[in-house]
Amino acid sequence: MTEDPEERQNLALLCFYPARAMEARLYAALAAAGFDDMTPAQGRIAARIGPHGTRLTDLAEQALVTKQTAGHLVDQLERAGYVRRVPDPTDGRARLVQMAERGREVVALARKIEHEVEAEWTAHLGDKTAAQLRAALERLREVTDPYR
Amino acid sequence: MTEDPEERQNLALLCFYPARAMEARLYAALAAAGFDDMTPAQGRIAARIGPHGTRLTDLAEQALVTKQTAGHLVDQLERAGYVRRVPDPTDGRARLVQMAERGREVVALARKIEHEVEAEWTAHLGDKTAAQLRAALERLREVTDPYR
DNA sequence: CCATTTTCGTCAGATCATCTGACCATTGTC
DNA sequence: GACAATGGTCAGATGATCTGACGAAAATGG
């Protein structure tokens, strides 16, 4: 663009930049560590798998995609060795998607990167401002996250 | 999920909720107003068209997609009457993508919705916290938006 | 307990967004 | 004027996503 030097950006757009930056950092780091076969879409599904496994339908709902899409992505994650499907002992129709060993490695690395990036941001903002930012975002979440 | 009631979420995820919420609100409102043929991908391109028109290559760069993808989306926007392509008077190779009348209508409506949603958020947070949030996000943008 | 309805997941097929690679036309440079 | 750089398109492939239909198991309700 060539104009509007002083435009007041909308709050949602300002929120978008850090989210995008984190995703980019995360995928770059995972790829560098050899996990170069996981796509962002797979990641968004994988990130929602609970400690004891999660049903496909629940993953789909939380990730805001259809269960067909979720199933497709879980197929890929399973083929790549990140997750496995086990029967749900409490429901014969259902299966639980669980993290496999390789999946747990990715999660551990991703958590580490997240903390590093967040530490950079906190260093840039200062502790006080970072804390205020977090508090404000947590309150904003009350009205922006319907799956809270 | 059934566990982790008190998990400390990472800052980027907290940023993601408002961004997603705004996008959802925006597209719902546009669809309700009859602009139901614009997809999010088209919107992300259209949102970057400057007042006097913008080159395809620039749109692609700012939207973080290839120029082929941008061209594809502009084709659709053009077919739907949202934008037009005109020759760039300063460069015979280039063409400027400009908003057409219908595009300007959408932009006006989108701006209105954005302001409404932002006003809701400000009401929820209180003026002071909302101002702190904006200030913190603007500073964070310094290290998270490479296209600033 | 059986019949009906709901829920969980899959199959099939389509569409859309996106990419890589090749290519042409124009521009700018030496 | 030759040649590299830039703006854009064409062609083909892939991946994420959807809608619709379906089978199997579970829950519900006489």
Short mmCIF file of C-alpha atoms in Angstrom, two decimals, chain B residues 6 9 13 20 32 37 42 50-51 67 72 76 78 80 93 96 123 125 127:
data_model
loop_
_atom_site.label_atom_id
_atom_site.label_comp_id
_atom_site.label_asym_id
_atom_site.label_seq_id
_atom_site.Cartn_x
_atom_site.Cartn_y
_atom_site.Cartn_z
CA GLU B 6 -7.01 -24.40 35.10
CA GLN B 9 -3.15 -21.00 27.71
CA LEU B 13 -3.99 -18.98 21.35
CA ARG B 20 -11.66 -15.96 14.81
CA ALA B 32 -27.11 -11.81 5.93
CA ASP B 37 -20.81 -15.21 -2.39
CA GLN B 42 -11.45 -13.76 -1.25
CA GLY B 50 -5.78 0.20 -1.53
CA PRO B 51 -7.90 3.24 -2.36
CA LYS B 67 0.53 -14.60 -7.13
CA HIS B 72 -7.33 -16.98 -8.95
CA GLN B 76 -13.60 -14.79 -8.72
CA GLU B 78 -14.06 -9.83 -10.59
CA ALA B 80 -18.82 -11.54 -8.79
CA ARG B 93 3.07 -5.13 -17.61
CA LEU B 96 -4.31 -2.49 -10.86
CA ALA B 123 -17.98 -2.53 26.69
CA LEU B 125 -13.56 -4.99 29.05
CA ASP B 127 -12.44 1.55 28.36
#
